[in-house]
XYZ file of C-alpha atoms in Angstrom:
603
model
C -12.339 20.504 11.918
C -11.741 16.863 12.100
C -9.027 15.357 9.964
C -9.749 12.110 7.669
C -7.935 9.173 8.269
C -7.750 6.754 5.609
C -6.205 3.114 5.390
C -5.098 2.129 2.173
C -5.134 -1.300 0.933
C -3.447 -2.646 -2.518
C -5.509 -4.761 -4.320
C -4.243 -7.143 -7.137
C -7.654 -7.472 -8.536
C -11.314 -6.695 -8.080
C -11.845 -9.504 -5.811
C -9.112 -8.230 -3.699
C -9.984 -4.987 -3.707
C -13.437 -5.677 -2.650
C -11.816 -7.724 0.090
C -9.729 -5.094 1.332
C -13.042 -2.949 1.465
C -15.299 -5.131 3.271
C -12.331 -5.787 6.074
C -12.077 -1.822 6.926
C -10.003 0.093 3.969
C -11.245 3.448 3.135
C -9.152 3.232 -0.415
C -7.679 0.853 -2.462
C -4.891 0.884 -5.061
C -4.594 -1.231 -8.248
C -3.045 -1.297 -11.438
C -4.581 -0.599 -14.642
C -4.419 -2.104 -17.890
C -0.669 -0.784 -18.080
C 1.778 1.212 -16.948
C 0.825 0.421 -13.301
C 4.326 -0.740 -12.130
C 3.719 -4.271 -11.386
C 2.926 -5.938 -14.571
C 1.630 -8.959 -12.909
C -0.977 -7.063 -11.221
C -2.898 -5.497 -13.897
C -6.948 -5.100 -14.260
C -9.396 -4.564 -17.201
C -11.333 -1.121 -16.992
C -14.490 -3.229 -16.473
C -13.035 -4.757 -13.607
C -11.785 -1.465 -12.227
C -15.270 0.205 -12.645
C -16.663 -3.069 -11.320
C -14.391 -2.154 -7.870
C -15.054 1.783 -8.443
C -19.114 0.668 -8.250
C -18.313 -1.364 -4.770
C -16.319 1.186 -3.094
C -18.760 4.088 -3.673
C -21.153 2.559 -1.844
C -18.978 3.011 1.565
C -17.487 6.960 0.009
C -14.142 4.195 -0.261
C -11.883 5.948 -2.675
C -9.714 3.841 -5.841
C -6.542 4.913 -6.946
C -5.049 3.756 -10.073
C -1.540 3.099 -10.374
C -0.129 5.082 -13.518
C 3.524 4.972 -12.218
C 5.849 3.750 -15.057
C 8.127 6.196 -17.015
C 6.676 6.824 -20.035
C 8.222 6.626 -23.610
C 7.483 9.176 -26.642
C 5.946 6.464 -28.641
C 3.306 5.408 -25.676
C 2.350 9.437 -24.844
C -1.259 8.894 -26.693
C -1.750 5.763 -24.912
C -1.267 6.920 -21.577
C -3.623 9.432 -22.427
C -6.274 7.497 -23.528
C -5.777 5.094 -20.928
C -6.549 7.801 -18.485
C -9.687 8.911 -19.848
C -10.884 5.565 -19.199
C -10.093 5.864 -16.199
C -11.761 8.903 -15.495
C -15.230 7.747 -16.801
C -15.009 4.737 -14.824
C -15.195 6.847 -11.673
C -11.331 6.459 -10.446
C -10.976 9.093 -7.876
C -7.128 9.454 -8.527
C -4.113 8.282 -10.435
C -0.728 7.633 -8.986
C 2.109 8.699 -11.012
C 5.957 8.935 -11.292
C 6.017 10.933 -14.571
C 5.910 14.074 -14.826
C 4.704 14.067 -18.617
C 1.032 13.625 -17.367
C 1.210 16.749 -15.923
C 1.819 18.429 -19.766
C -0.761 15.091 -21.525
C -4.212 15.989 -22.582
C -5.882 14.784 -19.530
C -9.726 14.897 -17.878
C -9.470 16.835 -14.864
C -8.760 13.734 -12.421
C -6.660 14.371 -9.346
C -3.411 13.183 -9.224
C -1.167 11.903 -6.541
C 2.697 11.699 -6.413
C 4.256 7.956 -6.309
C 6.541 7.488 -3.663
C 8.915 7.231 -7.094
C 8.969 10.735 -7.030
C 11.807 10.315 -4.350
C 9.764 12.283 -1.843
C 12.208 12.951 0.470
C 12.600 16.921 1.198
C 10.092 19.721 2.565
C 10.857 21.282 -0.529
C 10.061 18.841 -3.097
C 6.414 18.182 -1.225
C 5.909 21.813 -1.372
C 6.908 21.458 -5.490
C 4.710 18.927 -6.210
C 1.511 20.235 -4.384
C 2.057 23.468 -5.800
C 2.346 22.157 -9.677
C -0.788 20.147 -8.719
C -0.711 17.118 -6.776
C -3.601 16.130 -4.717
C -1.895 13.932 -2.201
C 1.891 13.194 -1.431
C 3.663 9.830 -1.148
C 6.458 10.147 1.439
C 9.467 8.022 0.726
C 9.788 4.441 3.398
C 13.606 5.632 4.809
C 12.233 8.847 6.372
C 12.295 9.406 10.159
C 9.275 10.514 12.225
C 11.172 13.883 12.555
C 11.569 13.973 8.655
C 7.521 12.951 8.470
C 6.493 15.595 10.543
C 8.442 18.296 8.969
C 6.926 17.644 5.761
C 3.781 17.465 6.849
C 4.187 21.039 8.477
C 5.640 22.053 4.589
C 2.540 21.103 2.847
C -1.369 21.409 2.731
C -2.587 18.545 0.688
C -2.760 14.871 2.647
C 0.268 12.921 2.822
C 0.312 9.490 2.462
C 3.561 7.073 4.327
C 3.698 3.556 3.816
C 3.181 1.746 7.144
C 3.550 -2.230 6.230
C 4.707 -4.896 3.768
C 8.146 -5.144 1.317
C 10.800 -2.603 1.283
C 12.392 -1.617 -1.799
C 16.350 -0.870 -0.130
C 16.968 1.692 -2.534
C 15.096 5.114 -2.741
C 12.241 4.313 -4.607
C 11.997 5.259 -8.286
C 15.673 6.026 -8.221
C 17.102 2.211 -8.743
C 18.974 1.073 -11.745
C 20.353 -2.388 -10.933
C 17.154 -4.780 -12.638
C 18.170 -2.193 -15.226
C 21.587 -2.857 -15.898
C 22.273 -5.616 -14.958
C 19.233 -7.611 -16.810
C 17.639 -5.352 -18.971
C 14.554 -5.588 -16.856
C 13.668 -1.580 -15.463
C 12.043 -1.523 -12.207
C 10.907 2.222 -13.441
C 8.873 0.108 -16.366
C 7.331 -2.341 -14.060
C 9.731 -5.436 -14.351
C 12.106 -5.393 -11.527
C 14.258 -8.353 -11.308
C 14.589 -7.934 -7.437
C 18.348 -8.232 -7.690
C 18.122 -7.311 -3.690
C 16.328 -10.914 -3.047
C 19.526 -12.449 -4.384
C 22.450 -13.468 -2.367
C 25.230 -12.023 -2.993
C 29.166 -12.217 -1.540
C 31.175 -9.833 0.066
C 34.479 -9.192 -0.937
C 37.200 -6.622 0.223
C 39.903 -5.057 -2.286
C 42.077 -7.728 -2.543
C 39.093 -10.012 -3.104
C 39.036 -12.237 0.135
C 35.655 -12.975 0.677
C 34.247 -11.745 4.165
C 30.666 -12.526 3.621
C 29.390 -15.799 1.092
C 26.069 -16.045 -0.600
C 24.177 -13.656 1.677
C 20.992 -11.592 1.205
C 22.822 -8.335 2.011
C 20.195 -6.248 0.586
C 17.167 -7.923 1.374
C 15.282 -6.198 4.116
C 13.049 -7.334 6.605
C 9.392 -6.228 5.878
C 7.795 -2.696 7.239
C 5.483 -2.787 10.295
C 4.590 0.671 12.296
C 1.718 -0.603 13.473
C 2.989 0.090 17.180
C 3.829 3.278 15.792
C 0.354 4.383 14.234
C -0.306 7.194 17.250
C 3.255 8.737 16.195
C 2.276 8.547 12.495
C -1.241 9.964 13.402
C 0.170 13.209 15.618
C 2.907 13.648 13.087
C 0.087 14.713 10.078
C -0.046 11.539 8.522
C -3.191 11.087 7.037
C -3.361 8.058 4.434
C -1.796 4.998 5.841
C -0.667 2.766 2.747
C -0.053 -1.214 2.860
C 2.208 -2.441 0.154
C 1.397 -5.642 -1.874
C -0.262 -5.302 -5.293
C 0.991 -8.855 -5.781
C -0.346 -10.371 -1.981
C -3.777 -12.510 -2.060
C -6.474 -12.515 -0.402
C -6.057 -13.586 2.803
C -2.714 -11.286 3.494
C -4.706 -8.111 2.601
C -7.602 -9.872 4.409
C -5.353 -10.028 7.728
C -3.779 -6.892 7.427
C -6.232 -4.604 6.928
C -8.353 -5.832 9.428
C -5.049 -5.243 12.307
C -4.293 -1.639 10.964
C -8.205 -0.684 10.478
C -8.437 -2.024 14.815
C -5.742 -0.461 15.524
C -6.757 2.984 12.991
C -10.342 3.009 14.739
C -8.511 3.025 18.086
C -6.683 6.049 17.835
C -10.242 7.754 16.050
C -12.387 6.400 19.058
C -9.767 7.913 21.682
C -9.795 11.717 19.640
C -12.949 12.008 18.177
C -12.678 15.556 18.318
C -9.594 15.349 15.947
C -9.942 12.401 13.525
C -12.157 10.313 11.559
C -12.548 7.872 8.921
C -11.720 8.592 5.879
C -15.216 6.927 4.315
C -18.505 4.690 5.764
C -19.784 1.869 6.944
C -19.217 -0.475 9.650
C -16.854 -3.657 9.701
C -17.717 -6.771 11.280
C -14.881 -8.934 11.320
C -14.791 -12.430 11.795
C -11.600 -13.339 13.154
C -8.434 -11.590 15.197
C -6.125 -10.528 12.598
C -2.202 -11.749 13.408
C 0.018 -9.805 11.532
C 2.888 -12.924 12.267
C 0.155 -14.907 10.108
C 0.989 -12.955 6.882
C 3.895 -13.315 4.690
C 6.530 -11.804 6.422
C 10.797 -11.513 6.184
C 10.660 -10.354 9.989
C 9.899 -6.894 10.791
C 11.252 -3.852 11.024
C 10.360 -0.049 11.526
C 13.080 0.804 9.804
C 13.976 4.349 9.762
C 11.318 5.176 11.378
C 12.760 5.963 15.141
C 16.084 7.346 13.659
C 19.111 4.831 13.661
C 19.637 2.382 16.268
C 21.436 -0.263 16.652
C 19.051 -2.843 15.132
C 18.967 -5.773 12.268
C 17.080 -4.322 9.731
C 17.932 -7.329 7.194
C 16.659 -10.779 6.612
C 20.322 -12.131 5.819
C 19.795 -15.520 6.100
C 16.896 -15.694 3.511
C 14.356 -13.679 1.437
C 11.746 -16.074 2.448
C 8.894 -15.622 4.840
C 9.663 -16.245 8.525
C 5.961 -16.229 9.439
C 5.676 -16.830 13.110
C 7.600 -18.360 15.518
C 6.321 -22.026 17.274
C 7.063 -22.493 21.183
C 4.708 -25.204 21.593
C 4.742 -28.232 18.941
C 1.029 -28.923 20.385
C -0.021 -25.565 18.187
C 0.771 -27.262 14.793
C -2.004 -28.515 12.804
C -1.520 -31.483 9.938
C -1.392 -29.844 6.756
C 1.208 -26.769 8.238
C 3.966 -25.642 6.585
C 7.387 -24.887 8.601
C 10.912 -23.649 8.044
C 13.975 -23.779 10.046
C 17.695 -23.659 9.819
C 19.548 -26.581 9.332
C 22.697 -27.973 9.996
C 24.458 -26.394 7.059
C 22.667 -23.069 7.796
C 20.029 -23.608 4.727
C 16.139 -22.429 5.653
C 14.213 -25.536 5.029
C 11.002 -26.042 4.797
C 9.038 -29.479 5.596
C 4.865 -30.046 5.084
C 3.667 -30.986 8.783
C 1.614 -34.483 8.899
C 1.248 -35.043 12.509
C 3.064 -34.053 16.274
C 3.585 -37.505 18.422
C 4.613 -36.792 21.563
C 6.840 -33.582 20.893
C 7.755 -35.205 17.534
C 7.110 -33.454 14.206
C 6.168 -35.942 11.321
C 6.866 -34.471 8.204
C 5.971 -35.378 4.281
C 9.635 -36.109 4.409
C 12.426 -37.237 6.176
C 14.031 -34.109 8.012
C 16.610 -33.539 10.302
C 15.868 -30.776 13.194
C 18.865 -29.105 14.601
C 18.749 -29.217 18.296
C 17.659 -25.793 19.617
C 16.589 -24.818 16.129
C 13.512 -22.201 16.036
C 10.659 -23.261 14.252
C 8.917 -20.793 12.031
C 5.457 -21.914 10.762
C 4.971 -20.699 7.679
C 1.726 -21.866 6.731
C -0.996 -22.742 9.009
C -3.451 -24.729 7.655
C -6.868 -23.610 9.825
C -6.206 -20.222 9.747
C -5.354 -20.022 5.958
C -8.715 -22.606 5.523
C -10.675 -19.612 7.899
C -9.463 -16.895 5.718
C -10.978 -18.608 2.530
C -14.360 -18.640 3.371
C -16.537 -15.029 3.923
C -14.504 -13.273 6.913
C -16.314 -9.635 7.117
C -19.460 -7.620 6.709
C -19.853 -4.191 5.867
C -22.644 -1.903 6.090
C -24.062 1.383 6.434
C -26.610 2.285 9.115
C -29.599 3.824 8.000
C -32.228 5.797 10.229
C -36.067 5.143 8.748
C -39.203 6.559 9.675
C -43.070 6.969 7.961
C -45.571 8.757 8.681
C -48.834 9.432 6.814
C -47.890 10.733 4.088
C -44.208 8.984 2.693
C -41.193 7.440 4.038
C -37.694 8.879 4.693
C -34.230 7.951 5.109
C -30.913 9.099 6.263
C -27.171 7.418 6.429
C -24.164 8.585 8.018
C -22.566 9.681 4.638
C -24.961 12.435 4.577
C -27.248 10.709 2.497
C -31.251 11.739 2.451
C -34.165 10.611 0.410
C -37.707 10.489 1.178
C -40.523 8.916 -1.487
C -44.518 9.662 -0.996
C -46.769 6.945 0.767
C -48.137 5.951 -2.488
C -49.727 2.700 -1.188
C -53.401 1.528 -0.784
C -54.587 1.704 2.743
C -56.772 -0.168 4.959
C -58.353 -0.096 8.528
C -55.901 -1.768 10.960
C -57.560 -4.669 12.963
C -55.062 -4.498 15.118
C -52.173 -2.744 16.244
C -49.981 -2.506 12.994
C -46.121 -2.063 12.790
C -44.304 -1.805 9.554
C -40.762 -2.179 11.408
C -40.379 -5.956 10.305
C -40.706 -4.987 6.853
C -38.113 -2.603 6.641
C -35.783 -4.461 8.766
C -35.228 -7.066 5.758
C -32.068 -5.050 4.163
C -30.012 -8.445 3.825
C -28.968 -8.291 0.421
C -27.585 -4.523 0.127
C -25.207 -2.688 2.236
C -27.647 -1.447 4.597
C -28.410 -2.120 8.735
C -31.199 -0.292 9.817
C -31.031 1.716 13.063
C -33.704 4.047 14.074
C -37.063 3.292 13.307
C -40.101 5.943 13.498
C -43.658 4.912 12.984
C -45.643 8.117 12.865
C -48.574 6.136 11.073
C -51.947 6.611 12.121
C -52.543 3.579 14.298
C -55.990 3.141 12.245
C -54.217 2.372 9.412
C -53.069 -0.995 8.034
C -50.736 -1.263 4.343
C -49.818 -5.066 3.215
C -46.287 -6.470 3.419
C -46.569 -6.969 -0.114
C -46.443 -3.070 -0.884
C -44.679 -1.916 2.303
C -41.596 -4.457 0.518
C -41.988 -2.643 -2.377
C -41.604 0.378 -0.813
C -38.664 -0.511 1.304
C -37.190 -1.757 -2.394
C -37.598 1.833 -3.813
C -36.044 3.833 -0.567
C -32.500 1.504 -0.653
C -32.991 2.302 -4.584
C -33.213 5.769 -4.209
C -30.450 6.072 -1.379
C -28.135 4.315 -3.715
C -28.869 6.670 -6.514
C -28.586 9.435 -4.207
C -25.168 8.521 -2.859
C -24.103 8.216 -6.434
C -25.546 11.633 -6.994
C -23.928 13.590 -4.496
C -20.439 11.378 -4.365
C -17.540 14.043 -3.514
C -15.222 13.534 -6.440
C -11.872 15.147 -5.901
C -10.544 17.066 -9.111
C -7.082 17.954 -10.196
C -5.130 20.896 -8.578
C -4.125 24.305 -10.603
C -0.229 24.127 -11.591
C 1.416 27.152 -10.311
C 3.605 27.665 -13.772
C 6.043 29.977 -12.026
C 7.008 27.422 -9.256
C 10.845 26.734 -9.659
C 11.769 22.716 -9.356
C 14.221 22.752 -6.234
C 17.177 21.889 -8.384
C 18.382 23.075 -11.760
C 20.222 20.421 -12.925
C 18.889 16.518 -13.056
C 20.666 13.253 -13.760
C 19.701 10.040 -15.180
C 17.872 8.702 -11.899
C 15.447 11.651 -11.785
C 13.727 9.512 -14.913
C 13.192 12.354 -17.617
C 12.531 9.940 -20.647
C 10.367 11.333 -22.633
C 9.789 15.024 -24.179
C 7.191 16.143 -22.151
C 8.856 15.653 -19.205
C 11.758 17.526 -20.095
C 9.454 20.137 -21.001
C 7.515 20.279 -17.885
C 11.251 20.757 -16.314
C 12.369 23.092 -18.252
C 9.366 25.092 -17.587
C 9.845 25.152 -14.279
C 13.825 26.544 -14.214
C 15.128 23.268 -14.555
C 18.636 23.733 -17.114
C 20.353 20.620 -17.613
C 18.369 17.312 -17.643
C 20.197 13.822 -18.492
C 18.412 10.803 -19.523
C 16.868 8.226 -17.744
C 19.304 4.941 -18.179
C 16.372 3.590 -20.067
C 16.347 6.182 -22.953
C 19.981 7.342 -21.909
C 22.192 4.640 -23.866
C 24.684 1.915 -22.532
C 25.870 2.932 -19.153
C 29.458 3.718 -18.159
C 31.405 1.640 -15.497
C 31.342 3.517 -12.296
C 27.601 4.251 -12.798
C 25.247 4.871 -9.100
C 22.571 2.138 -10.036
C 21.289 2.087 -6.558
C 21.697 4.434 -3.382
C 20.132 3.589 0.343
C 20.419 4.584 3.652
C 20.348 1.259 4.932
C 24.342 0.405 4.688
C 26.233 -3.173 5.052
C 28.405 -2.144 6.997
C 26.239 -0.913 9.500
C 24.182 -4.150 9.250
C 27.218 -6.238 9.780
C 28.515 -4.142 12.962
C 30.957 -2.427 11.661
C 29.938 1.209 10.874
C 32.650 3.388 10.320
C 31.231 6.147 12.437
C 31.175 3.693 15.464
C 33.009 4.642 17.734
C 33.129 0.998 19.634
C 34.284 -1.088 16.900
C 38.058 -2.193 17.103
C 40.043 -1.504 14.461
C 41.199 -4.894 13.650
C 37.705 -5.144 12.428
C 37.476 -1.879 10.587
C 40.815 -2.859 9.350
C 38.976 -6.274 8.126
C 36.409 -4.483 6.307
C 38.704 -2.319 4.839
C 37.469 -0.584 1.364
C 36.409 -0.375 -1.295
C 34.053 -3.168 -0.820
C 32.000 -5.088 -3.293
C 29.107 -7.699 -4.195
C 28.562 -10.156 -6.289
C 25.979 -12.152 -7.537
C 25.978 -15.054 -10.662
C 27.556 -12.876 -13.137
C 26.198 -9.217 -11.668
C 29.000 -7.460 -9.602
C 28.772 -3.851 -7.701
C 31.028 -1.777 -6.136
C 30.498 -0.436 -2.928
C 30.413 3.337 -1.758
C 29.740 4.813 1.302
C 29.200 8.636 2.454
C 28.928 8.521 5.790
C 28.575 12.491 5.752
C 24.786 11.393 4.717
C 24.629 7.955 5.737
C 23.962 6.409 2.651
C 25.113 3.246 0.428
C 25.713 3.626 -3.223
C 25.737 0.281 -6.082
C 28.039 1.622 -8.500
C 28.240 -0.698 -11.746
C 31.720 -2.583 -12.413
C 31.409 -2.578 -16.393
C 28.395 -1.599 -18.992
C 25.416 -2.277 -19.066
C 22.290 -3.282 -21.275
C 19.332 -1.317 -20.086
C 15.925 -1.610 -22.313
C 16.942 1.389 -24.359
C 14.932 3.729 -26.005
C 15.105 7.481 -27.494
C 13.498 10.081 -26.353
């Protein structure tokens, strides 16, 4: 049996989301009206059924983000809110909380955010057997780590392959939190790891100054899609609920190539995950898109790699080797003199010379990053793909039929008046005329009587009723996936949680408890003011490694090590962290230097 392969694509709104559709995507993920993570990317339920109405055509799923923590007070809303969801046709909800699982909720499936922390073979196995439909792995894991969860669990599992990285374990950071009173876990993350910050050892002599030392470069496995594919992969998930357009535009259409590659070379494995056929209008350039530089990050293990964007958080878009390729109306950045990315509109090239808006100063051997090109952003605004659906026709004497590759079959009697051909009469031309509806035609049987002649005028008709009745059938016989049955004796892999594992309301600490869980602390949002000393973030991407000297390195001298010596710690404005490594795991801790004023509330 073949296994589905489906490219997901975020969408910020329906627009987007029908965007992402028409340019390849077999699903799409937005937020709702709340409680979708991302509070600037929210959507009415009109608009979401509106998108729900679109995708069906092409068996394209849409997933609704319902990944906040949830409060006491906002239980009945959440519930409500999901209901909605449900009779606006969402296939599945994405969720952090556990408290859904206990909520009076239709039987829609469910799928477990990647703030879950879903990091362990045993955790996977947890959440599909309490009821989880599909599995989002956490970004740090290794192809190693991928496949051995894959091997753990029966329901798909679904890996982020492009876009931002969050540098702490998803659903498990505090600093927006603490530091601002703005929870990440609530949908209003400060990004305190776009800020620069400066490095300081324990006497406080400053090794690093106003770098981004936790700002990562942005995900891209697309080389890496065959590993992904072999491994058990089986949703492959672009981040950017806040992206336009024309990023989700270009994106999609370079992983659906590169998805429909690895399908067309193992057709006797995979397939797509829903219908239809893209024509694309252009050759997607993932350098193109908004972009920090790229990375694979964990993905091949740990080698000796950048994996930061140090110098800025700001996109690096692609590199220019010839000044002839730049376009009036460009936008590009560089490094200046003082080691500041600038940026500078283009208004002309004379002779090897860039003219700018404004006076600028080019460095001399300075790499030029164009961050906005003009044509191809102008390209990307207009109508850029086609989607449709092949469908196989024939008549005969006594009706017409139909049949798409979803599976799809109607056939309607030849209710039309007849009359004696003069001449040789084919109806194909007719029925060829689907422009309008998602529809190509592809076979075409005539099995009329050659004495017999119908007019245009009800032969259109006709063809009008057929695409009619293939839509309604495809609504018909649409496979909705419901939720799993929660095993109730499955024990949670731990029995004790802290404050990062987000209990923070009652029903979650139920659903816990239920499940052999014994001691639960608060989340920091319902938890009160937090205590100096407190893990607000913990990563396996590590400073030290990114600045070369890893203490597990063998190579680096110790008047280095000695340089870097501990404990270590960042600063930025009035926000300061301490530094803690465990090298035993490889991971990076933010511990807080004094309290804190999360957004609390009780339980």
């Amino acid at each position: 049996m073949t296994r589905p392969l489906e490219l997901l694509a975020p969408a910020a709104d329906k627009h987007v989301a029908r965007e992402a559709i028409l340019h390849g995507a077999d699903a799409v993920y937005m937020g709702g009206p709340s409680h979708g993570a991302r509070r600037r990317a929210s959507n009415s339920i009109e608009d979401i059924r509106e998108t729900v109405e679109f995708a069906h055509r092409f068996r394209a799923r849409v997933y609704v983000t319902v990944n906040t923590i949830v409060y006491d007070s906002e239980i009945a809303d959440v519930e409500r809110l999901v209901n909605e969801l449900y009779h606006a046709g969402v296939d599945a909800i994405i969720v952090q909380d556990m408290s859904l699982l206990r909520m009076k909720l239709p039987p829609i499936a469910i799928h477990a955010s990647t703030q879950c922390d879903n990091r362990t073979p045993e955790k996977c196995r947890f959440l599909e057997e309490v009821g989880f439909s599909q599995i989002v792995l956490a970004r740090e894991l290794s192809l190693d780590e991928i496949r051995e969860i894959c091997r753990s669990v029966t329901v798909p599992v679904e890996c982020f392959v492009h876009g931002a990285l969050c540098v702490s374990y998803s659903g498990r950071c505090g600093a927006s939190a603490v530091s601002v009173g703005r929870s990440a876990n609530r949908g209003e993350c400060a990004q305190m790891c776009r800020m620069p910050y400066t490095l300081r050892d324990a006497r406080g002599n400053v090794l690093q100054r106003d770098k981004y030392l936790l700002s990562l470069r942005d995900f891209n496995t697309i080389d890496a899609l065959p590993d992904l594919v072999r491994a058990g992969v089986s949703s492959f998930k672009i981040e950017g609920r806040l992206k336009d357009a024309s990023y989700v535009k270009n994106v999609t259409a370079a992983y659906r190539k590169a998805l429909d590659e690895i399908i067309a070379a193992n057709p006797e494995l995979y397939r797509r995950a829903s219908y239809g056929k893209s024509e694309i209008k252009f050759t997607p350039v993932l350098e193109k898109s908004f972009n920090r530089g790229f990375t694979d990050y964990f993905l091949h293990g740990r080698r000796g790699v950048s994996m930061a964007s140090l110098a800025t958080p700001k996109s690096m878009g692609e590199t220019v080797t010839d000044m002839s390729q730049l376009n009036n109306g460009d936008g590009i950045s560089f490094f200046n003199a003082e080691g500041e990315y600038e940026g500078v509109s283009v208004n002309g090239v004379d002779h090897g010379r860039i003219i700018g808006s404004r006076a600028f100063r080019l460095p001399r051997g300075a790499e030029i990053h164009r961050t906005f090109d003009r044509r191809w952003q102008t390209m990307l605004a207009a109508p850029t793909a086609v989607r449709t659906i092949r469908v196989d026709i024939s008549i005969d004497d006594t009706g017409v039929s139909a049949s798409d590759n979803r599976g799809v079959r109607v056939r309607l009697p030849l209710d039309v008046d007849k009359d004696v051909a003069r001449k040789p009469f084919d109806p194909r031309p007719v029925f060829e005329k689907l422009g309008g509806t998602c529809y190509r035609l592809g076979r075409f049987e005539n099995r009329l009587d050659p004495t017999v002649f119908i007019p245009a005028s009800q032969l259109t008709a006709l063809r009008r009723r057929l695409i009619e009745a293939l839509d309604s059938a495809n609504d018909a016989t649409y496979p909705f996936e419901y939720r799993r049955k929660e095993d109730k004796d499955c024990p949670y892999p731990h029995k004790s949680l802290d404050a990062r594992d987000n209990v923070s309301n009652r029903l979650a600490a139920e659903f816990y408890a239920d499940h052999g869980v014994k001691e639960i602390t608060p989340a920091l949002e319902v938890g009160g003011k937090t205590a100096a000393g407190t893990p607000v973030m913990t990563t396996r991407y590590c400073i030290r490694r990114e600045l070369g000297v890893c203490l597990r390195d063998k190579n680096i001298s110790e008047a280095k090590k000695a340089r870097y010596s501990g404990p270590l710690s960042i600063t930025t404005g009035p926000h300061s962290f301490r530094l803690s490594f465990d090298c035993s795991r490889c991971e990076m801790s933010l511990l807080t230097d004094s309290g804190s004023p999360c957004n609390n509330k009780k339980m």
